[in-house]
PDB file of C-alpha atoms in Angstrom:
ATOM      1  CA  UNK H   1       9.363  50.897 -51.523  1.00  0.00           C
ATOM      2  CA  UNK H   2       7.642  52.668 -54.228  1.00  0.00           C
ATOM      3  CA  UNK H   3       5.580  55.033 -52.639  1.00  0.00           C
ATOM      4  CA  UNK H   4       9.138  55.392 -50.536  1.00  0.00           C
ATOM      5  CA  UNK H   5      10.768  56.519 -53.687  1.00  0.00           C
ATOM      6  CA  UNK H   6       8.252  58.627 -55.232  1.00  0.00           C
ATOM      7  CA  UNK H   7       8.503  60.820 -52.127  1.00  0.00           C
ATOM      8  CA  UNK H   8      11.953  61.248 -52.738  1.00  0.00           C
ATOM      9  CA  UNK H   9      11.962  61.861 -56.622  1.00  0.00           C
ATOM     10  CA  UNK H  10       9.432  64.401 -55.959  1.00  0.00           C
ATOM     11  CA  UNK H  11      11.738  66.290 -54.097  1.00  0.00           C
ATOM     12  CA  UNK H  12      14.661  65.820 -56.055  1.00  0.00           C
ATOM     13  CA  UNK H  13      12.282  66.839 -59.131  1.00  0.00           C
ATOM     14  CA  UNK H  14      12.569  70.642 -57.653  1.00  0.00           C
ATOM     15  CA  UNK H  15      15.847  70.673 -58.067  1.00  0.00           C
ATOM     16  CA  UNK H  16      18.514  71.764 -54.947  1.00  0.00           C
ATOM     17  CA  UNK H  17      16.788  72.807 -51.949  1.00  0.00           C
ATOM     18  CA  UNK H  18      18.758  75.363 -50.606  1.00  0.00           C
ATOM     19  CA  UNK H  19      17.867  78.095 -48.136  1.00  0.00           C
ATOM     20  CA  UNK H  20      16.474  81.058 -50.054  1.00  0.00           C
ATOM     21  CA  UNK H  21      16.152  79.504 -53.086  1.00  0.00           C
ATOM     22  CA  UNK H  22      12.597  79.163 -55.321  1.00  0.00           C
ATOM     23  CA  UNK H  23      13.141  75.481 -55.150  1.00  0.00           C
ATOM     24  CA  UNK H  24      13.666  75.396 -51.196  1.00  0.00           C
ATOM     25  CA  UNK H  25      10.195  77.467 -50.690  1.00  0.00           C
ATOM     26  CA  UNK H  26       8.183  75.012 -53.213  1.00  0.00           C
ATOM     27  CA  UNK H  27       9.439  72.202 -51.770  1.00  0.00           C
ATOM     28  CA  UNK H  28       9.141  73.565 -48.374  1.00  0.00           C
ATOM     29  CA  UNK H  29       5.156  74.267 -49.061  1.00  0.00           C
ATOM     30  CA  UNK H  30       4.892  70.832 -50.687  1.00  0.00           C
ATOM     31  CA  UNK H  31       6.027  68.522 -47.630  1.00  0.00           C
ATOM     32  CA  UNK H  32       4.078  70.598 -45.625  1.00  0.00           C
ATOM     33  CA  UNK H  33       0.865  69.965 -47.659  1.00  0.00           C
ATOM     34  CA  UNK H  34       2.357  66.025 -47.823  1.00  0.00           C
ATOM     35  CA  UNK H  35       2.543  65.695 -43.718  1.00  0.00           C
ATOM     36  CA  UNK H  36      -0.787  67.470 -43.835  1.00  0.00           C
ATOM     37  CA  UNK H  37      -2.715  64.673 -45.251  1.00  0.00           C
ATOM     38  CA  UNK H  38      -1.504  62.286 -42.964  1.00  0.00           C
ATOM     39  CA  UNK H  39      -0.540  63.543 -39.428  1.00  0.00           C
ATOM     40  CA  UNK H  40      -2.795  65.251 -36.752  1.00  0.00           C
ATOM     41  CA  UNK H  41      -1.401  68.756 -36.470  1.00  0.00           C
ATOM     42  CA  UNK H  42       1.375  70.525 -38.750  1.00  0.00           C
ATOM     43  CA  UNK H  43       4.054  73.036 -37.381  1.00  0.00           C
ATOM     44  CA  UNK H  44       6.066  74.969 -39.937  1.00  0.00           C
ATOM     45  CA  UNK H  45       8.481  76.249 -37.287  1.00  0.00           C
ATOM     46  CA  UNK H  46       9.880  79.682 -39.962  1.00  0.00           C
ATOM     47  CA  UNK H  47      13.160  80.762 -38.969  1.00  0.00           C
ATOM     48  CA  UNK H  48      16.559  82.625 -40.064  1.00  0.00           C
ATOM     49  CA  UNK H  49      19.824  81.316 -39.187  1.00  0.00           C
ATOM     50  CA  UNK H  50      23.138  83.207 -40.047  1.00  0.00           C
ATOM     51  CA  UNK H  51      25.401  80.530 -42.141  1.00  0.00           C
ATOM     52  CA  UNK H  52      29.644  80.445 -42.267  1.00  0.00           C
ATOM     53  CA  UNK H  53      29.742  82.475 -44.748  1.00  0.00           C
ATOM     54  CA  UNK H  54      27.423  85.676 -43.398  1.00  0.00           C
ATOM     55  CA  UNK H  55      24.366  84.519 -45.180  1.00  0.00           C
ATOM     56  CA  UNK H  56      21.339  85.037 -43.321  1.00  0.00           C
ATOM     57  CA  UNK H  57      19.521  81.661 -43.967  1.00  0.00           C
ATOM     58  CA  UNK H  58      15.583  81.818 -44.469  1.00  0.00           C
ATOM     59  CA  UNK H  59      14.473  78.397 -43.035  1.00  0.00           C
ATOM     60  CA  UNK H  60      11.623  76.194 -41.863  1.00  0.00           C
ATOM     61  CA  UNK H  61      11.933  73.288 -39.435  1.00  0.00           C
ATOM     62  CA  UNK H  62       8.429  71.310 -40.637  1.00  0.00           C
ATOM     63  CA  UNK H  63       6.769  68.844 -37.667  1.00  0.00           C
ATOM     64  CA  UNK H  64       4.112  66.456 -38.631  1.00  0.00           C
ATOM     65  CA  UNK H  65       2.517  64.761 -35.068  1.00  0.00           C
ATOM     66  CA  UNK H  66       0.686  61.958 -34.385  1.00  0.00           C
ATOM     67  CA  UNK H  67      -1.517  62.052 -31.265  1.00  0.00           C
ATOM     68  CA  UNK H  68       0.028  65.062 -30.118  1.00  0.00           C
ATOM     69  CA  UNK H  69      -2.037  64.740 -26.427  1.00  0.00           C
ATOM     70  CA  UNK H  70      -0.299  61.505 -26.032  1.00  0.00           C
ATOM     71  CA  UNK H  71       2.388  62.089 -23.471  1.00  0.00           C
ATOM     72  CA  UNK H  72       5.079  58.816 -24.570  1.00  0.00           C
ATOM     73  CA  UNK H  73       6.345  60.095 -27.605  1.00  0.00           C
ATOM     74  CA  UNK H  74       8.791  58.774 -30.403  1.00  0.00           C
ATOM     75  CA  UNK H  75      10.552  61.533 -32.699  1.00  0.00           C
ATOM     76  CA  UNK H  76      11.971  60.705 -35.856  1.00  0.00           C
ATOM     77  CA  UNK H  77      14.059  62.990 -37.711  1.00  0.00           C
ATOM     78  CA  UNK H  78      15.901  63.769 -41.411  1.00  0.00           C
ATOM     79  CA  UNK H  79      16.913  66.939 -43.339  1.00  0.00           C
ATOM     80  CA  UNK H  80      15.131  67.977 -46.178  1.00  0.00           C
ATOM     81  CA  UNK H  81      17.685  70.767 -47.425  1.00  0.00           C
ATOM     82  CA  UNK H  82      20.523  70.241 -49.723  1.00  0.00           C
ATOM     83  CA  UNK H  83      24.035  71.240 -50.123  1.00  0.00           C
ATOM     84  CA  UNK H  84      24.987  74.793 -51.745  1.00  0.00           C
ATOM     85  CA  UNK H  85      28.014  73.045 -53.099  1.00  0.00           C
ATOM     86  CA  UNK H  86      29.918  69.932 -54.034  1.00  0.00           C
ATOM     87  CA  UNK H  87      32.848  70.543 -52.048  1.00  0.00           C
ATOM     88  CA  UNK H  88      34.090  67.008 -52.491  1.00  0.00           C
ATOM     89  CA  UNK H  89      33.586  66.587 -56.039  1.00  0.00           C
ATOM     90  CA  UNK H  90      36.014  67.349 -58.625  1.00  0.00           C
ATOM     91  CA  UNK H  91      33.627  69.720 -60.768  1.00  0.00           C
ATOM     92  CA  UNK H  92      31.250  72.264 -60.520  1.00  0.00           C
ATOM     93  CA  UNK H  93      32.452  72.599 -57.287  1.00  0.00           C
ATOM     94  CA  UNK H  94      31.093  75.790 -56.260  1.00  0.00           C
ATOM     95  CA  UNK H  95      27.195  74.553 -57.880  1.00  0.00           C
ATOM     96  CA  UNK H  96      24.442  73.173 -55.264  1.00  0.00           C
ATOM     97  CA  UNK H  97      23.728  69.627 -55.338  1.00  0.00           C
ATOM     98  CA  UNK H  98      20.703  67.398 -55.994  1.00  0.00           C
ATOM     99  CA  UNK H  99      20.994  65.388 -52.527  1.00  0.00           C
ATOM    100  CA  UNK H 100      18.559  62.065 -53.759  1.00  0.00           C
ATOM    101  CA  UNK H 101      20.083  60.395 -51.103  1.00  0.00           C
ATOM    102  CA  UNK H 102      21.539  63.158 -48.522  1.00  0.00           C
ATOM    103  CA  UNK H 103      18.689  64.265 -47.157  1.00  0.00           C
ATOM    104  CA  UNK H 104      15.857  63.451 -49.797  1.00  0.00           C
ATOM    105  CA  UNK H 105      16.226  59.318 -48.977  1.00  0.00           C
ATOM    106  CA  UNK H 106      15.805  59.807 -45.685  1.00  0.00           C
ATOM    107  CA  UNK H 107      12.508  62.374 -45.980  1.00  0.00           C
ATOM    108  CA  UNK H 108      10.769  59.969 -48.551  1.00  0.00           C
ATOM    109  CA  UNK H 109      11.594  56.764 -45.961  1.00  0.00           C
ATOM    110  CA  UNK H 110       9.791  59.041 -43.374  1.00  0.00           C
ATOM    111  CA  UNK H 111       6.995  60.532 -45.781  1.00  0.00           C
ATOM    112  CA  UNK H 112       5.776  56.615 -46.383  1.00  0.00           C
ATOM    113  CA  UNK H 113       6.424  55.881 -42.544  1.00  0.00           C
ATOM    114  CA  UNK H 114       3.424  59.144 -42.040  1.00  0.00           C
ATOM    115  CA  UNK H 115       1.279  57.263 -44.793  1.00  0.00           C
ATOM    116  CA  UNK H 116       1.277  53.954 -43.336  1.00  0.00           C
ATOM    117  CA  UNK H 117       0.914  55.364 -39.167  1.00  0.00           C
ATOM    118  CA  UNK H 118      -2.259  57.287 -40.481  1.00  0.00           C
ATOM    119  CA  UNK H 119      -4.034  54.435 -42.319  1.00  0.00           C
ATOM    120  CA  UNK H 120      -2.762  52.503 -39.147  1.00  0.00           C
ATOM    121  CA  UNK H 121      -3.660  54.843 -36.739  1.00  0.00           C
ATOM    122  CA  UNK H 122      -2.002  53.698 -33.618  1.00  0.00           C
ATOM    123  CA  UNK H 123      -2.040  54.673 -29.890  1.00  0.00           C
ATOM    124  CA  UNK H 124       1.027  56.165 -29.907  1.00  0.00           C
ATOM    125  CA  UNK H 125       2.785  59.640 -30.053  1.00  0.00           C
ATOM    126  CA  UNK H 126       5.294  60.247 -33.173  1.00  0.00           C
ATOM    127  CA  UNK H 127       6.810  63.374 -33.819  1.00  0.00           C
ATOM    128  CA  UNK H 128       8.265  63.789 -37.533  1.00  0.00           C
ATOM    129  CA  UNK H 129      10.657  66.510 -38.251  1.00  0.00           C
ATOM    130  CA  UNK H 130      11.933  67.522 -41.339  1.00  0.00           C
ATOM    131  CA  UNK H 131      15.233  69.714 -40.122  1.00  0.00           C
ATOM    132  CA  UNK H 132      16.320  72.815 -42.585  1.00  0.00           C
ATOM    133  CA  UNK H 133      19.313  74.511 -43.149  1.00  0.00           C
ATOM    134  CA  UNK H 134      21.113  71.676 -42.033  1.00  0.00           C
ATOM    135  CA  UNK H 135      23.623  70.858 -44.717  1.00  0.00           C
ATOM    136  CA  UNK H 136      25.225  74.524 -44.598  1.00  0.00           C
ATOM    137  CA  UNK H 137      28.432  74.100 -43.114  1.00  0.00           C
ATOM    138  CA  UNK H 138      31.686  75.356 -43.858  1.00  0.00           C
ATOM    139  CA  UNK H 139      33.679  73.457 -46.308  1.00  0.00           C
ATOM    140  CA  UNK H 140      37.044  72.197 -45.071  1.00  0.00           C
ATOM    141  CA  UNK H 141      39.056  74.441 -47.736  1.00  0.00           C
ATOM    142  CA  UNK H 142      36.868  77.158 -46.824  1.00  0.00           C
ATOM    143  CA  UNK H 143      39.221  80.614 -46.798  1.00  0.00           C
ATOM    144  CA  UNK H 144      36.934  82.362 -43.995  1.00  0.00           C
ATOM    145  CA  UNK H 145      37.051  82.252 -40.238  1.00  0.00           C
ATOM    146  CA  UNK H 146      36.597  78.580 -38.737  1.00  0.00           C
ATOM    147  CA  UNK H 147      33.029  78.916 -37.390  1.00  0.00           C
ATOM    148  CA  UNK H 148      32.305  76.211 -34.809  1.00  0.00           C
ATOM    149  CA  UNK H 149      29.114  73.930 -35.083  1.00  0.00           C
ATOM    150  CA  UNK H 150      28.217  75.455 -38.733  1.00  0.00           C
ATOM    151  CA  UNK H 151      26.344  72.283 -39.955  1.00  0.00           C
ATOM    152  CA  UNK H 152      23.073  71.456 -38.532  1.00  0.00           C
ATOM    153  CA  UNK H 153      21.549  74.743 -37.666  1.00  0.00           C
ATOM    154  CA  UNK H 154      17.972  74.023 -37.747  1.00  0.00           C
ATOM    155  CA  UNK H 155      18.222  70.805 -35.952  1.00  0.00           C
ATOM    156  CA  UNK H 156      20.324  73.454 -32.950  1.00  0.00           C
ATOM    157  CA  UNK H 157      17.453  75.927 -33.436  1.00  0.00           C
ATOM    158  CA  UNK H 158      14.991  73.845 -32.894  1.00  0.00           C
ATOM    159  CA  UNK H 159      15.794  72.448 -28.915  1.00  0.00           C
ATOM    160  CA  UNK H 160      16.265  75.894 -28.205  1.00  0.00           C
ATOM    161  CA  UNK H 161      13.430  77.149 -29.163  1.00  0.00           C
ATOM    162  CA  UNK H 162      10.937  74.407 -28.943  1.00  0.00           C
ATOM    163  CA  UNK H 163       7.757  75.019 -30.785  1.00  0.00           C
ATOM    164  CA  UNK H 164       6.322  73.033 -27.981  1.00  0.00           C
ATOM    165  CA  UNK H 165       7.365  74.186 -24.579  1.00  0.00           C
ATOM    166  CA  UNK H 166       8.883  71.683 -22.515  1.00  0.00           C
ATOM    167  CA  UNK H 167       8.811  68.753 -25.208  1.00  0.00           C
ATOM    168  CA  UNK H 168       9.935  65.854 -24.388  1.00  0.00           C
ATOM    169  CA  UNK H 169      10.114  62.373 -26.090  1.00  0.00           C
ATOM    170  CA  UNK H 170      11.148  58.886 -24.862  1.00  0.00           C
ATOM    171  CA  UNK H 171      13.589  58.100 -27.519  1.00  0.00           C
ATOM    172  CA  UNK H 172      14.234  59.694 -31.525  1.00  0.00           C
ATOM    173  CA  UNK H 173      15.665  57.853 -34.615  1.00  0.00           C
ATOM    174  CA  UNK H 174      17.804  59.913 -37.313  1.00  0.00           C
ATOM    175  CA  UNK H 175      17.936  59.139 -41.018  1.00  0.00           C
ATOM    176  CA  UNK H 176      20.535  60.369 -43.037  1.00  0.00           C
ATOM    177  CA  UNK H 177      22.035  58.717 -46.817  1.00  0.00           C
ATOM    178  CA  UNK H 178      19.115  56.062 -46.000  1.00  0.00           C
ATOM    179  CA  UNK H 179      18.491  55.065 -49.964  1.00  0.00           C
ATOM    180  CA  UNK H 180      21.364  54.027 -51.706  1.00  0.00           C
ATOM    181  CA  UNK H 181      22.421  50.574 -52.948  1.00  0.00           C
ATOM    182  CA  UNK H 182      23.511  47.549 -51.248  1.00  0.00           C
ATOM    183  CA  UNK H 183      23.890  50.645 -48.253  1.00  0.00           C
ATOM    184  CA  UNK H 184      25.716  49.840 -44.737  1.00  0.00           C
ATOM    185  CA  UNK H 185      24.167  50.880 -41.535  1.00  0.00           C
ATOM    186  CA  UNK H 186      26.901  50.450 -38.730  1.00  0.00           C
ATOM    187  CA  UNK H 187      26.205  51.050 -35.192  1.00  0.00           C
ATOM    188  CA  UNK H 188      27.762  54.498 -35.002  1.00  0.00           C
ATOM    189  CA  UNK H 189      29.994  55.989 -31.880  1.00  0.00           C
ATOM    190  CA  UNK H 190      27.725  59.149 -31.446  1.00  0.00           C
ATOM    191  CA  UNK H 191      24.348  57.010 -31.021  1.00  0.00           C
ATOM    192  CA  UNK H 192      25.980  54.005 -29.094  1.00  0.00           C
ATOM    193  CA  UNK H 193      27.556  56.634 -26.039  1.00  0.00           C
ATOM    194  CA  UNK H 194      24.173  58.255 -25.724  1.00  0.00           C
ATOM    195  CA  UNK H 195      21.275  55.697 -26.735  1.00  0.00           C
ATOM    196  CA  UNK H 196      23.083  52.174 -26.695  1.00  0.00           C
ATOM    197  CA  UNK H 197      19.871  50.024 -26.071  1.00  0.00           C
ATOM    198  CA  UNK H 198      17.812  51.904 -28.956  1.00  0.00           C
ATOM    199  CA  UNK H 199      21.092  51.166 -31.531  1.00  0.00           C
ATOM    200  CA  UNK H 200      20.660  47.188 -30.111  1.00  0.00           C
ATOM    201  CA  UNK H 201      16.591  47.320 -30.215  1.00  0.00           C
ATOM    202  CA  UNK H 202      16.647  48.524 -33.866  1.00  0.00           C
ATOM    203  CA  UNK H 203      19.782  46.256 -35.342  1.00  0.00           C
ATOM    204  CA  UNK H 204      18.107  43.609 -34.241  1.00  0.00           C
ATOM    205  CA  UNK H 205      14.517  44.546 -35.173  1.00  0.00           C
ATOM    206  CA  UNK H 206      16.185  45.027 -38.769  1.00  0.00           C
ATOM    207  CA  UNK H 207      18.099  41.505 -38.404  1.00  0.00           C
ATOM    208  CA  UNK H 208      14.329  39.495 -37.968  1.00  0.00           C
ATOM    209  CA  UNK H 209      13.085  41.082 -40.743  1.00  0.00           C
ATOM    210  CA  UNK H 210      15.718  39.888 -42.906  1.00  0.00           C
ATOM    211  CA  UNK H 211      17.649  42.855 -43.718  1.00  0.00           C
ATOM    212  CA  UNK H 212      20.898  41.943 -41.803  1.00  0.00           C
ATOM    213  CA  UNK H 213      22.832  42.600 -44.549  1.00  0.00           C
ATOM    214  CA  UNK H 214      22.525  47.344 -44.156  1.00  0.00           C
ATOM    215  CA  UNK H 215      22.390  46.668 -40.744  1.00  0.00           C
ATOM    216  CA  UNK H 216      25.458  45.306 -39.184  1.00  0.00           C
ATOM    217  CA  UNK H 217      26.194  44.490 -35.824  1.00  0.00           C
ATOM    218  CA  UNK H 218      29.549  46.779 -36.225  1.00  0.00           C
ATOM    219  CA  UNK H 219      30.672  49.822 -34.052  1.00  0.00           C
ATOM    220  CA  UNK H 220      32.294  52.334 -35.984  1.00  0.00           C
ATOM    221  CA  UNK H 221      33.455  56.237 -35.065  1.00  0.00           C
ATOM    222  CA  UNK H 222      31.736  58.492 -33.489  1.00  0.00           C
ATOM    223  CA  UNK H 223      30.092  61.395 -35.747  1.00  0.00           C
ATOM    224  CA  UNK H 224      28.628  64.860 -35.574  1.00  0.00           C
ATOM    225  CA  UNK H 225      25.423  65.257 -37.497  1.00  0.00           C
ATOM    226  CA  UNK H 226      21.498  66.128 -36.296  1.00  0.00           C
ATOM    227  CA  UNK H 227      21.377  63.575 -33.265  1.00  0.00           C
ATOM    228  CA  UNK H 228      24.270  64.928 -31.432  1.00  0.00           C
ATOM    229  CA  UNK H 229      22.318  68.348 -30.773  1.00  0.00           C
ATOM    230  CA  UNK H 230      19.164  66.420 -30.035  1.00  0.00           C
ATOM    231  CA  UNK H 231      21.292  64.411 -27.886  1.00  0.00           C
ATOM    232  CA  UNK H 232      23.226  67.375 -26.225  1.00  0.00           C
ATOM    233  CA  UNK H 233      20.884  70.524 -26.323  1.00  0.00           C
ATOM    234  CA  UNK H 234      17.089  69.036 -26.183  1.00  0.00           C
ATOM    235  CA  UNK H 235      18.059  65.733 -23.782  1.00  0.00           C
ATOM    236  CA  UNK H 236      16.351  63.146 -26.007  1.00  0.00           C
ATOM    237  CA  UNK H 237      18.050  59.796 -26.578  1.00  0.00           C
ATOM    238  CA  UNK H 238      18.556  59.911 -30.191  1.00  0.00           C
ATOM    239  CA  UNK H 239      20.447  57.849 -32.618  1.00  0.00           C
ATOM    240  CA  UNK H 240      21.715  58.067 -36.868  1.00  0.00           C
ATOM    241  CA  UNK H 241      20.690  55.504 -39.020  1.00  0.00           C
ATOM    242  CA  UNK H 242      23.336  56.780 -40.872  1.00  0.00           C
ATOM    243  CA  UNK H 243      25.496  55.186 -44.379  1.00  0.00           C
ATOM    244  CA  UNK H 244      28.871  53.556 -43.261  1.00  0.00           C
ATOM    245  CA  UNK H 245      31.434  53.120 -46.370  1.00  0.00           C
ATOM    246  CA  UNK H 246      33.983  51.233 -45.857  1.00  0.00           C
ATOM    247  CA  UNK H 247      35.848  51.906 -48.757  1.00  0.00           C
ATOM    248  CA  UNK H 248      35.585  55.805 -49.110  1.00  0.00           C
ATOM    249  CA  UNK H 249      38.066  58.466 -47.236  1.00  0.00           C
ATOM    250  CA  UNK H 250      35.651  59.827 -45.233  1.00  0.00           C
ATOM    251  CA  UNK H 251      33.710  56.488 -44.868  1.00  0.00           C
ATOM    252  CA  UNK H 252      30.632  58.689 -45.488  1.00  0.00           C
ATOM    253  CA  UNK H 253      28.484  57.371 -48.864  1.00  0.00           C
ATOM    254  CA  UNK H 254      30.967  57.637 -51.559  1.00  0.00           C
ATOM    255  CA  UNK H 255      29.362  60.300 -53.539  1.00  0.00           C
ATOM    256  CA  UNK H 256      28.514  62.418 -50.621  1.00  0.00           C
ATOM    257  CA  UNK H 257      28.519  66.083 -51.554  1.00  0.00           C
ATOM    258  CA  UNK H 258      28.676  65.515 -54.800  1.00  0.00           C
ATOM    259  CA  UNK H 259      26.969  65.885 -58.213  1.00  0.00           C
ATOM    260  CA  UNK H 260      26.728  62.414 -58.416  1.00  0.00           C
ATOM    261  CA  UNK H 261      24.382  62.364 -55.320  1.00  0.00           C
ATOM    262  CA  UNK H 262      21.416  62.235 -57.986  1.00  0.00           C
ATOM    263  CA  UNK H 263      18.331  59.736 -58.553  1.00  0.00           C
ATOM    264  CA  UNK H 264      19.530  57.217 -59.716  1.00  0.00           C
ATOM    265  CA  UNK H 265      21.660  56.596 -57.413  1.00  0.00           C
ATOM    266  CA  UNK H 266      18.566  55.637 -55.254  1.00  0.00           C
ATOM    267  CA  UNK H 267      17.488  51.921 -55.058  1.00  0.00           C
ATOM    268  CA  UNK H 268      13.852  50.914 -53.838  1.00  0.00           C
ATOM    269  CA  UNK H 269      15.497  47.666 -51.550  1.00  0.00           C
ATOM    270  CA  UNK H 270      17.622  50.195 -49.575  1.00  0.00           C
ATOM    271  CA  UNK H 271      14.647  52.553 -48.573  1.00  0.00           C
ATOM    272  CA  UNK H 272      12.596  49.293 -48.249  1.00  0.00           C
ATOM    273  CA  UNK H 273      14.538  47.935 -45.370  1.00  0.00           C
ATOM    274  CA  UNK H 274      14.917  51.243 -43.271  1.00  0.00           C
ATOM    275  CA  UNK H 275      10.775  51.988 -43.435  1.00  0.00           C
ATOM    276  CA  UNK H 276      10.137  48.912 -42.892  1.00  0.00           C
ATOM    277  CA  UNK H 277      12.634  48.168 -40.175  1.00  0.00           C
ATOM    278  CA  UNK H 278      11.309  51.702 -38.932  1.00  0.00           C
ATOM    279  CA  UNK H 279       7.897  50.535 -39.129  1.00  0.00           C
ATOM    280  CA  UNK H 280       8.462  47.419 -36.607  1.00  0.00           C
ATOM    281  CA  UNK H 281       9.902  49.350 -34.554  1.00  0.00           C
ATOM    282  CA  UNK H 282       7.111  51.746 -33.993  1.00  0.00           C
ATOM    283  CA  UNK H 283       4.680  49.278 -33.715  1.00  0.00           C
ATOM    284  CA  UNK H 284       6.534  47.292 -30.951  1.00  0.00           C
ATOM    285  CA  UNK H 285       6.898  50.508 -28.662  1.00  0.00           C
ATOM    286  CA  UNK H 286       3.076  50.166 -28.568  1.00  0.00           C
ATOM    287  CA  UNK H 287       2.764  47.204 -27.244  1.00  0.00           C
ATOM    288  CA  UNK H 288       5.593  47.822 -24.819  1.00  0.00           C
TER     289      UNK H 288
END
């Protein structure tokens, strides 16, 4: 939990990374060096993306592998960019945000998973990717031209132009909002139509290991975010491990896209129980 949350201070310490930024290419050049000391091979996949708004996005979808020869392969995903504004906040709306826990929680949870497989070092293929340019999408008040599937353009770049030709895995596992407090993991409409016994397999992985309480056995609304286009364009069962509030109107995290979505706001038991829940799960595919 502490290593988990120094990975994602760290980024959060470079303030918003957003596409063609200084903070977005530091950061970029750090996680790269980070997956370098644990994984097998490194892929910076560089790419430009044209946003909503006409902006032509300099990105970088960043891989980290683990036995890449091995053929049965596990991917598992977050987004390492950060909002360009805090289009449901009440100030500074027009100001990028910090994004501790949308989309730095969820690269720190996976950063300590890396650490951990490499002093580990099991017989199994595991594909991290750190999706860019993700959290770009037109803002519901937005004045200009509806433009369809703006969010997640790296994680719609990538399928179609796979950095490994004809890649393939048996299953992937999304993070996204993974560190806040006394969090809520529900078992979420997009990842139950497409990957039903992967939602069951980790709920109840999570369940033995005591953390029953982030991840209940609850079906809620389908969503759009990164495992849909894994799902739809590369054909790779993939599910969202993905904050459920109950309370909030868009029963994402209630300071989603926001300038409240800052450090502390990030709590150690939270990322805890997604590694480690993570962790089991990875370690029972190889013995299965």
């Amino acid at each position: 939990s502490d290593s988990a949350f120094a990975y994602v201070k760290a980024q959060v310490d470079f303030g918003p990374r957003v596409p063609n930024t200084d903070s977005h290419r530091r950061c970029s050049a750090w996680l790269s060096e980070q997956l370098k000391r644990y994984c097998d091979t490194v892929i910076v996949q560089s790419f430009k993306v044209r946003a909503f708004d006409g902006n032509d996005l300099n990105s970088k979808n960043i891989v980290g592998s683990f036995n890449p020869d091995l053929g049965n392969r596990i991917l598992l995903a977050a987004h390492w960019d950060t909002r360009p504004f805090a289009d449901q906040g009440d100030e500074r709306r027009n100001e990028p945000i910090d994004g501790a826990n949308d989309g730095a929680s969820g690269v720190g949870v996976l950063l300590e998973v890396a650490r951990q497989l490499a002093e580990a070092n099991p017989n199994l293929g595991v594909d991290i990717i750190f999706f860019d340019s993700e959290d770009y999408g037109q803002p519901d008040d937005s004045p200009l031209p509806r433009m369809e599937d703006s969010y997640c353009l790296g994680p719609q770049y990538r399928p179609k132009n796979p950095p490994v030709p004809g890649y393939k895995a048996r299953h992937g596992i999304l993070l996204d909002m993974v560190g806040a407090q006394y969090a809520t993991f529900t078992q979420e409409g997009t990842s139950m139509q497409y990957a039903p016994e992967l939602v069951d397999q980790v709920w109840r992985t999570a369940s033995a290991a005591g953390f029953g309480s982030y991840f209940l056995f609850e079906r809620t609304k389908p969503i759009i975010d990164d495992h849909f286009y894994i799902n739809r364009i590369a054909g790779i069962k993939c599910i969202d491990v993905i904050h459920y509030d109950f309370n909030s109107g868009s029963n994402f995290w209630k300071h989603w896209h926001t300038h409240d979505d800052t450090i502390d706001k990030i709590d150690r038991s939270t990322l805890k129980a997604v590694g480690q829940t993570l962790l089991e799960v990875l370690f029972r595919e190889i013995g299965s």
